[in-house]
């Protein structure tokens, strides 16, 4: 049996996971947080539409893969609500998003869906 | 005639030639040099009158050159000029001569000036000497060699002096004695019985007028051993090591009744190096064993020549910076909180600050 993981190990793991995230992951977490802040449900379909509009991907499969990878890392939570898969950022995801913001690697870009929602 | 410029150049020129003309910017230094002939004070004034030295600054030497330029150029024709490359006076005045020679056209063989340059021992001598030498070798000397307007250039090295801790007086005497052996070649051809070949004064002057570096040496020649091995083992310790020879000259002295054919082995050695030397064989009754005096003319780009000096100079500069820091600079230990600095940067950029604010509002940070 291997040794138990220490706090340092967890920190290192978190750092490595965060380093591997790309712009698309960054935006999904950001939009999820923004949606929650606006009290607006943000789901996988909205994610795909926003990514397509920004030229990040043209296929829904890719958008789904990005969302699922974030969910696998426990950075977001996907909740089935009224036949929609809504996305919520977790506290781990918030930490990862914070780390990405501080690293300066990515710049926030607006979600068309959330902008529309904010107007109403 | 021989000309000595600056302190080091004057001491050697005066030892070699009682009639040597000695040049300096300092009257005191001029009068301190024993021997030699006429003394020329190169005039250069500071605010408080004539300089009493050139502070290791070649610009002062070069300014002083203007006051004696015409006279010195006339005298240097067909002569040997001795100078150090590290100090201010020798470096500066010799730079002036070399620059003028570079610009000259059609210098007759008999009027070519040879130079005996004393290079510092980079490991132990001052960094100013080393830096001045680098400037000199890559600047005026390189241009003069390219022009083809100089005679032989002897690159004397202070290495032996510093490594064996020899007094300056003793070292200069040995250097001059060594040079005398080489310069006596045409006289020996006049004086002793010729067994083969001939190097007369004209041949020797022609050889001396070629614009290459000259490495000469002499040693007892053992005909049972390959000449090349003996030559390699007996390079002149007062000169920089030679590169592959372009031209060569040798004098073989054999004892009375000695074998006059020993020189063929030496000729074969040079033939294997694609060099056709001028040579002579004489019978010297004062010798117990054969002795050979060899001179190799080689070309080495000054840029390559200064590689060693550059390495040392960089080392000097690094050591100086380190010493200055150790002595004068106290660096405070900076307590840097990287996270804090990153937050400050995000705030400054503006981008991302809103994201963090959102996360805080949600209570997830």
XYZ file of C-alpha atoms in Angstrom:
485
model
C 0.000 0.000 0.000
C 1.350 3.439 -0.954
C 1.884 6.271 1.469
C -0.948 8.592 2.353
C -1.213 11.847 0.442
C -0.155 14.918 2.368
C -1.513 18.463 2.164
C 1.447 19.312 -0.044
C 0.506 16.506 -2.416
C -3.019 17.874 -2.724
C -1.735 21.392 -3.336
C 0.594 20.069 -6.025
C -2.209 18.076 -7.641
C -4.483 21.123 -7.653
C -1.705 23.228 -9.187
C -1.103 20.668 -11.927
C -4.815 20.343 -12.698
C -5.190 24.112 -12.927
C -2.138 24.471 -15.139
C -3.659 22.066 -17.649
C -6.868 24.036 -18.067
C -7.310 25.959 -21.312
C -9.203 29.089 -22.221
C -12.425 27.156 -22.867
C -12.364 25.676 -19.332
C -11.640 29.129 -17.928
C -14.615 30.651 -19.742
C -17.043 27.879 -18.778
C -16.192 28.336 -15.090
C -16.407 32.096 -15.447
C -19.773 31.992 -17.232
C -21.129 29.500 -14.701
C -20.152 31.830 -11.842
C -21.529 34.855 -13.655
C -24.833 33.040 -14.321
C -25.183 32.135 -10.688
C -24.400 35.748 -9.739
C -27.129 36.951 -12.113
C -29.488 34.349 -10.717
C -29.754 32.848 -14.161
C -29.427 29.156 -14.981
C -26.521 28.542 -17.349
C -26.561 25.191 -19.123
C -24.534 23.097 -21.564
C -26.509 24.354 -24.588
C -25.722 27.966 -23.607
C -22.047 26.964 -23.276
C -22.019 25.509 -26.780
C -23.714 28.606 -28.259
C -21.222 30.965 -26.566
C -18.214 28.878 -27.633
C -19.461 28.713 -31.206
C -20.025 32.486 -31.259
C -16.460 33.118 -29.990
C -14.997 30.650 -32.511
C -13.723 28.276 -29.830
C -15.480 25.215 -31.268
C -18.049 24.312 -33.890
C -19.178 21.004 -32.394
C -21.368 20.349 -29.403
C -19.301 17.244 -28.591
C -16.291 19.405 -27.829
C -18.340 21.751 -25.675
C -19.743 18.774 -23.785
C -16.248 17.272 -23.378
C -14.959 20.503 -21.879
C -17.858 20.735 -19.457
C -17.549 17.064 -18.479
C -13.815 17.343 -17.851
C -14.480 20.234 -15.459
C -17.146 18.208 -13.753
C -14.764 15.240 -13.454
C -12.272 17.511 -11.721
C -15.062 18.674 -9.364
C -14.574 22.251 -10.545
C -18.199 22.468 -11.655
C -21.384 20.628 -10.742
C -23.912 19.630 -13.383
C -27.456 19.505 -12.124
C -30.343 18.059 -14.083
C -33.104 20.622 -13.625
C -36.277 20.608 -15.747
C -34.647 18.546 -18.454
C -31.722 21.014 -18.640
C -28.162 20.316 -17.549
C -27.332 23.468 -15.591
C -23.778 24.297 -14.562
C -22.667 25.579 -11.138
C -19.143 26.413 -10.100
C -17.907 24.589 -6.984
C -15.625 26.097 -4.312
C -12.746 24.090 -5.889
C -13.676 25.540 -9.261
C -13.722 29.031 -7.732
C -10.187 28.450 -6.433
C -9.057 27.203 -9.863
C -10.699 30.185 -11.584
C -9.007 32.520 -9.110
C -5.634 30.898 -9.826
C -6.172 31.331 -13.576
C -7.131 34.988 -13.137
C -4.034 35.643 -11.016
C -1.816 33.869 -13.532
C -3.014 36.306 -16.187
C -3.099 33.486 -18.750
C -6.634 34.196 -19.932
C -8.850 37.230 -20.286
C -12.578 36.999 -19.508
C -14.828 37.152 -22.567
C -18.525 37.909 -22.453
C -21.217 35.248 -22.770
C -23.835 36.333 -25.350
C -26.519 34.441 -23.486
C -25.773 36.103 -20.135
C -25.489 39.560 -21.728
C -28.956 39.095 -23.233
C -30.273 37.929 -19.908
C -28.754 40.930 -18.086
C -30.638 43.304 -20.393
C -34.017 41.840 -19.513
C 68.528 52.152 -34.792
C 66.223 50.992 -32.024
C 63.363 52.980 -30.533
C 61.885 52.372 -27.101
C 58.500 53.838 -26.277
C 57.119 54.144 -22.762
C 58.669 52.615 -19.652
C 58.774 48.936 -20.656
C 59.723 49.587 -24.296
C 62.524 51.997 -23.310
C 64.113 49.587 -20.831
C 64.370 46.831 -23.425
C 65.500 49.107 -26.265
C 68.215 50.636 -24.050
C 69.510 47.200 -23.062
C 69.645 46.089 -26.677
C 71.162 49.208 -28.167
C 73.325 51.863 -26.517
C 72.210 54.316 -29.173
C 68.489 53.581 -28.740
C 66.117 56.541 -28.885
C 63.844 56.528 -25.862
C 60.445 58.201 -25.845
C 58.156 58.963 -22.938
C 55.638 61.561 -21.746
C 57.351 61.657 -18.353
C 60.751 63.308 -18.037
C 61.336 61.582 -14.722
C 60.744 58.153 -16.231
C 62.907 58.984 -19.240
C 65.847 59.855 -17.046
C 65.451 56.762 -14.911
C 66.170 54.349 -17.780
C 69.850 53.355 -17.723
C 71.691 53.174 -21.053
C 70.279 54.031 -24.427
C 70.985 57.196 -26.366
C 68.858 60.205 -27.153
C 65.751 60.874 -25.097
C 62.617 62.443 -26.504
C 59.960 63.914 -24.258
C 56.589 63.700 -25.976
C 54.774 66.845 -25.045
C 51.285 66.565 -23.625
C 49.842 68.901 -21.065
C 47.314 68.534 -18.293
C 45.872 71.594 -16.561
C 48.867 71.580 -14.199
C 51.537 71.317 -16.891
C 53.341 68.429 -18.596
C 52.059 64.968 -17.689
C 54.349 62.897 -15.530
C 52.867 59.668 -16.814
C 49.904 58.596 -18.859
C 47.822 56.957 -16.120
C 47.556 53.746 -18.147
C 45.419 55.790 -20.524
C 46.398 55.277 -24.199
C 44.564 58.469 -25.189
C 47.172 60.522 -23.322
C 49.941 58.634 -25.129
C 48.186 59.145 -28.431
C 47.805 62.895 -27.819
C 51.520 63.064 -26.983
C 52.319 61.288 -30.263
C 51.130 64.334 -32.198
C 54.005 66.397 -30.762
C 56.695 64.013 -32.070
C 54.873 62.427 -34.979
C 56.981 63.615 -37.901
C 60.301 63.002 -36.179
C 59.300 59.585 -34.863
C 57.952 58.349 -38.202
C 61.219 59.327 -39.923
C 63.282 57.591 -37.284
C 61.145 54.431 -37.247
C 61.818 53.709 -40.927
C 63.761 50.470 -41.153
C 64.090 50.243 -37.359
C 62.718 48.202 -34.517
C 60.223 49.828 -32.155
C 59.774 48.348 -28.687
C 56.680 49.084 -26.674
C 54.331 47.493 -24.211
C 50.700 47.109 -25.242
C 49.215 47.522 -21.780
C 50.448 50.914 -20.576
C 49.202 54.314 -21.712
C 52.360 55.778 -23.244
C 53.605 52.773 -25.210
C 50.151 51.750 -26.366
C 49.090 55.309 -27.309
C 52.243 56.379 -29.167
C 52.664 53.031 -30.933
C 49.005 53.223 -31.959
C 49.834 56.558 -33.623
C 52.771 55.039 -35.525
C 50.750 51.999 -36.624
C 47.839 54.153 -37.798
C 50.175 56.284 -39.902
C 51.896 53.213 -41.350
C 48.507 51.735 -42.221
C 47.656 54.833 -44.250
C 51.066 54.996 -45.980
C 51.594 53.660 -49.473
C 54.671 52.099 -51.084
C 56.961 51.579 -48.102
C 60.267 50.223 -49.399
C 61.514 46.909 -48.000
C 64.433 48.614 -46.285
C 62.104 51.140 -44.633
C 59.707 48.689 -43.002
C 59.418 49.082 -39.251
C 59.530 46.000 -37.054
C 57.805 45.966 -33.688
C 58.699 44.273 -30.442
C 55.463 44.308 -28.435
C 55.467 43.371 -24.789
C 52.152 41.785 -23.855
C 50.930 41.623 -20.264
C 50.513 38.348 -18.438
C 46.744 38.447 -18.320
C 46.333 36.241 -15.254
C 48.272 38.503 -12.927
C 48.640 41.967 -14.450
C 46.129 44.770 -14.079
C 42.837 44.624 -15.923
C 43.588 48.029 -17.505
C 46.704 46.511 -19.124
C 44.655 43.596 -20.419
C 41.874 45.812 -21.775
C 44.344 48.221 -23.403
C 46.018 45.227 -25.048
C 42.731 43.927 -26.427
C 41.965 47.359 -27.925
C 45.464 47.581 -29.375
C 45.538 44.114 -30.943
C 42.093 44.323 -32.486
C 42.430 47.952 -33.583
C 45.658 49.540 -34.829
C 47.743 46.359 -34.952
C 45.126 44.413 -36.928
C 44.787 47.274 -39.425
C 48.562 47.643 -39.816
C 48.998 43.903 -40.433
C 46.219 43.982 -43.026
C 47.947 46.892 -44.784
C 51.161 44.880 -45.073
C 53.147 47.987 -44.183
C 54.973 46.690 -41.120
C 57.963 44.442 -40.824
C 58.115 41.467 -38.435
C 56.178 41.739 -35.212
C 57.628 40.085 -32.132
C 55.031 39.312 -29.499
C 56.930 39.142 -26.222
C 55.050 37.657 -23.314
C 55.484 38.442 -19.627
C 54.282 34.928 -18.794
C 57.690 33.531 -17.810
C 58.451 36.618 -15.716
C 55.339 36.250 -13.593
C 55.210 32.464 -13.411
C 58.850 32.107 -12.403
C 58.850 35.318 -10.319
C 61.836 36.817 -12.114
C 62.971 40.398 -11.438
C 62.237 42.864 -14.225
C 65.919 43.665 -14.687
C 66.864 40.000 -15.001
C 63.917 39.214 -17.252
C 64.625 42.100 -19.618
C 68.276 41.053 -19.821
C 67.337 37.466 -20.734
C 64.836 38.691 -23.306
C 67.412 40.968 -24.898
C 70.095 38.233 -24.850
C 67.645 35.957 -26.619
C 66.882 38.620 -29.217
C 70.588 39.203 -29.778
C 71.048 35.559 -30.738
C 68.487 35.991 -33.499
C 69.759 39.387 -34.660
C 73.342 38.102 -34.830
C 72.544 35.654 -37.653
C 73.898 37.804 -40.528
C 76.982 38.798 -38.496
C 77.756 35.125 -37.820
C 77.472 34.482 -41.543
C 80.095 37.173 -42.069
C 82.353 36.019 -39.276
C 82.453 32.219 -39.494
C 83.299 29.742 -42.201
C 80.263 28.977 -44.346
C 79.543 25.288 -44.937
C 76.251 25.568 -46.814
C 73.682 28.190 -47.783
C 74.087 31.844 -46.905
C 72.112 34.490 -45.038
C 73.648 37.877 -45.656
C 72.466 41.215 -44.259
C 70.212 41.799 -47.268
C 68.551 38.382 -46.915
C 68.025 39.016 -43.236
C 66.616 42.517 -43.798
C 64.209 41.122 -46.405
C 63.053 38.454 -43.951
C 62.594 41.095 -41.228
C 60.537 43.274 -43.570
C 57.707 40.754 -43.925
C 54.496 41.690 -42.099
C 54.136 38.528 -40.021
C 54.595 37.563 -36.417
C 58.104 36.292 -35.748
C 58.776 33.508 -33.293
C 62.465 32.735 -33.058
C 64.224 30.246 -30.855
C 67.542 28.406 -30.548
C 68.689 25.144 -29.029
C 71.366 22.458 -29.158
C 70.425 20.239 -32.068
C 70.549 16.486 -31.532
C 70.638 14.880 -35.006
C 69.439 11.557 -33.555
C 66.062 13.020 -32.602
C 63.410 14.319 -35.025
C 63.863 18.049 -35.581
C 60.133 18.784 -35.202
C 60.038 17.306 -31.701
C 63.044 19.370 -30.658
C 61.540 22.515 -32.137
C 58.251 21.975 -30.286
C 60.074 21.339 -27.024
C 62.222 24.437 -27.337
C 59.864 27.261 -28.204
C 61.090 30.633 -26.998
C 59.670 31.259 -23.503
C 59.892 35.032 -23.989
C 57.559 34.979 -26.982
C 53.968 33.883 -27.507
C 53.679 30.351 -28.837
C 53.774 30.286 -32.656
C 51.130 29.051 -35.072
C 51.915 27.083 -38.249
C 54.812 28.727 -40.054
C 54.350 30.494 -43.378
C 58.029 31.231 -43.881
C 61.134 30.226 -41.956
C 64.809 30.935 -41.576
C 67.455 28.922 -39.758
C 71.119 29.040 -38.973
C 72.867 25.789 -38.096
C 76.163 26.127 -36.253
C 78.285 23.008 -36.125
C 81.488 22.537 -34.072
C 84.837 22.507 -35.814
C 84.987 19.418 -38.018
C 81.247 18.765 -37.412
C 78.922 17.149 -39.913
C 77.973 19.861 -42.460
C 75.028 17.759 -43.776
C 72.880 17.817 -40.646
C 70.755 20.594 -42.106
C 69.068 18.229 -44.625
C 66.952 16.750 -41.838
C 65.809 20.294 -40.934
C 65.026 21.086 -44.563
C 62.980 17.886 -44.808
C 61.019 18.870 -41.723
C 60.110 22.233 -43.262
C 59.325 20.605 -46.627
C 56.795 18.406 -44.827
C 55.177 21.640 -43.613
C 55.210 23.161 -47.124
C 57.726 25.792 -46.055
C 60.922 26.576 -47.972
C 63.245 28.204 -45.456
C 66.277 30.338 -46.134
C 69.215 28.914 -44.243
C 72.909 28.751 -43.732
C 75.323 26.353 -42.058
C 78.461 27.699 -40.443
C 81.381 26.188 -38.573
C 81.630 27.753 -35.129
C 84.747 26.545 -33.295
C 83.323 27.815 -29.969
C 80.508 25.226 -30.096
C 80.812 21.769 -28.577
C 77.486 20.632 -30.055
C 75.477 21.718 -33.094
C 73.154 24.614 -32.362
C 70.263 25.742 -34.482
C 68.625 29.183 -34.453
C 65.204 29.093 -36.093
C 62.759 31.833 -36.911
C 59.166 31.079 -37.885
C 56.987 33.695 -39.518
C 53.343 33.037 -38.834
C 50.096 34.814 -39.272
C 47.444 34.853 -36.639
C 44.428 37.046 -36.823
C 44.557 39.508 -33.962
C 40.964 38.587 -33.182
C 42.145 35.057 -32.395
C 45.135 36.438 -30.602
C 42.978 38.327 -28.146
C 40.747 35.385 -27.257
C 42.867 34.574 -24.229
C 42.951 38.203 -23.173
C 39.192 38.519 -23.617
C 38.540 35.536 -21.386
C 40.733 36.996 -18.653
C 39.224 40.451 -19.104
C 35.699 39.083 -18.622
C 36.898 37.296 -15.509
C 38.406 40.557 -14.196
C 35.170 42.436 -14.836
C 33.095 39.804 -13.057
C 35.458 39.755 -10.100
C 35.342 43.567 -9.906
C 31.550 43.626 -9.881
C 31.466 40.944 -7.203
C 34.005 42.775 -5.054
C 32.129 46.055 -5.388
C 28.915 44.363 -4.363
C 30.570 42.588 -1.452
C 32.183 45.781 -0.216
C 29.642 48.466 -0.829
C 26.205 47.130 -1.481
C 23.948 45.689 1.157
C 20.991 44.092 -0.490
C 17.969 44.015 1.763
C 16.116 40.752 1.871
C 12.875 41.298 0.027
C 9.834 39.582 1.460
C 7.724 39.008 -1.599
C 4.304 37.436 -1.347
C 3.694 36.168 -4.843
C -0.058 35.831 -4.394
C -0.319 39.393 -3.124
C 1.766 40.651 -6.030
C -0.409 38.729 -8.502
C -3.570 40.253 -7.006
C -2.032 43.708 -7.273
C -1.193 43.044 -10.914
C -4.740 41.849 -11.648
C -6.094 45.010 -10.031
C -3.770 47.121 -12.158
C -4.738 45.336 -15.339
C -8.451 45.571 -14.466
C -9.168 42.334 -16.294
C -10.154 39.516 -14.004
C -10.874 41.713 -11.001
C -14.564 41.444 -11.834
C -14.320 37.623 -11.926
C -12.814 37.557 -8.446
C -15.473 39.968 -7.199
C -18.170 37.672 -8.572
C -16.684 34.639 -6.845
C -16.461 36.564 -3.589
C -20.112 37.650 -3.885
C -21.080 34.005 -4.334
C -19.166 33.176 -1.153
C -17.025 30.653 -2.994
C -13.674 32.272 -2.226
